[in-house]
Amino acid sequence: MNLYQQIAERLRRQIINGTYRCGERVPSVRRLADQADVSMATVIEAYRLLEDDGVIEARPQSGYYVRVSKVLPAEPAISKPSGRPTQVNINALAHEVLQAANSPEIVQLGVATPHPDFLPVASLNRMAAATLRKHAIEVTRYDFPPGRHELRVQIARRMAEAGCAVAPDEIIVTGGCQEALSLALRALTHSGDTVLIESPAFYGTLQTIETLGLKVIEIPTHPRTGASLDAIKMALEQWSIAACVLTPNFSNPTGACLDEDHKKQLLRILANNNVPLIEDDIYGELTFHNPRPKAVKAYDRKNLVFYCSSFSKTIAPGYRVGWIIPPQNYYATIEHLKYVNTMACATLPELAMANYLTRGGYEHHLRRLRGVCARHTQLMIESISRYFPANTRVTQPTGGFVVWVELPEKVDALELHRLALLHKISIAPGPLFSAKQKYRNFIRLNCALPWDSTLERAMLTLGKLTTDLLN
Ligand SMILES: Cc1ncc(COP(=O)(O)O)c(C=O)c1O
């Protein structure tokens, strides 16, 4: 990196961490040259670079200012899926898209995991090393379901934050949230059954549904307030439904969050029809505003909720530590399914995770991560408003770290995905998030990436590619 690029990078970081805010004046050229002990020409070059990237702007006779972004783009409207039972068909597409993007030199705007810079890697490694020293033999043994007791104790404590008073013996440890969702679906459905899901929905859930030979009714979903309760009610009146699968807190991809009242109403509607809820709460801890929203499970008095989550979004996706809290009368079924599915979870990640949660500083890390997600989501929205065509719409989530972007209708997200890959940028194209590959002009972007010049250029490139597809 040249000297001027280093100076630009330093100021860019100060803008990201809030030292200089939108509309504020950054140091004059002379001042920064003195501070950094470089020539004024070097600072001018650094400021030109930041100006080209749209980060700062020069105001005549006044100096340089952090650029105030345009008015925030509008949100996408509530979705309008068909409302009829549909076969799911996304597995082949998901395989193609996800494999192609699986390379370290690609700017990972397509994945939904925080960059390792934002995860507690050093602390977790220390805890894993200590675990290995202390339990050298034990970690080589099978750890049959329901999973290590010390881990379930830590999970039970975290569940209190979600408003759920659960005992360690109500929890079954799983290989990530994906396995938890799959176990719940297998416990509740047979091939040919129909389940309700929000629309757009996380493609991992859709893939499991497809593999199990289930049908879905996709529920209209508002990007802020979540799945329409009226539509759920109507679907339940009209069709025989085996289960409802929702991510009520900061859904993937929209970031929608059901408020407390809607959560209670949802439970009442499901209880009236005796339909269980598979609740995916993987993003619940990543709220931008304290306290974190409660889980639907917190209000469940009728034993309807299969609660699923993991530490993949907050600590380490590679550890594959998740869990499920089924209703009491399903505990033995889920435990058995877990056993025949994978026999056991890997013992070392379980013990290391328990150790980290006990003494690794998780609360402190979580506070920091929430701040990063909030700030970087804002930066992403501003960057979209800077670089993308004028009628682009984007969600404004209050938790999590992805945004759902509606591009002008003419833009084909799958074509954009292929073009972006040629520039070493991954995106998650909209068709991945619907049973019949709808949302062709939508993309999901990951905001939890270090905001450096590489990312800024990737956003610039993506905006240009989108504009080119309009012509
Ligand atoms: C909503 C949602 N549920 C479940 C998963 C799967 O999580 P895990 O990696 O813990 O299996 C993801 C990961 O992207 C997700 O976004």
Coordinates of N, CA and C in Angstrom, one line a residue, residues 257-266 293-294 299:
C257 N -38.7 -8.2 12.0 CA -38.8 -8.6 13.4 C -40.3 -8.4 13.9
L258 N -40.8 -9.5 14.3 CA -42.2 -9.5 14.8 C -42.2 -8.8 16.2
D259 N -43.1 -7.8 16.4 CA -43.1 -7.2 17.7 C -43.8 -8.2 18.7
E260 N -43.7 -7.8 20.0 CA -44.2 -8.6 21.1 C -45.7 -9.0 20.9
D261 N -46.5 -8.1 20.5 CA -47.9 -8.3 20.3 C -48.2 -9.3 19.2
H262 N -47.4 -9.1 18.1 CA -47.6 -10.1 17.0 C -47.1 -11.5 17.4
K263 N -46.1 -11.6 18.2 CA -45.6 -12.9 18.6 C -46.7 -13.6 19.4
K264 N -47.4 -12.9 20.3 CA -48.5 -13.5 21.1 C -49.6 -13.8 20.2
Q265 N -50.0 -12.9 19.3 CA -51.1 -13.2 18.3 C -50.8 -14.5 17.5
L266 N -49.5 -14.5 17.0 CA -49.1 -15.7 16.2 C -49.4 -17.0 17.0
P293 N -34.8 -8.7 21.5 CA -36.2 -9.1 21.5 C -36.4 -10.5 22.1
K294 N -37.5 -10.7 22.7 CA -37.8 -12.0 23.2 C -38.1 -13.0 22.1
Y299 N -43.4 -16.9 25.1 CA -44.8 -16.8 25.4 C -45.6 -18.1 25.2

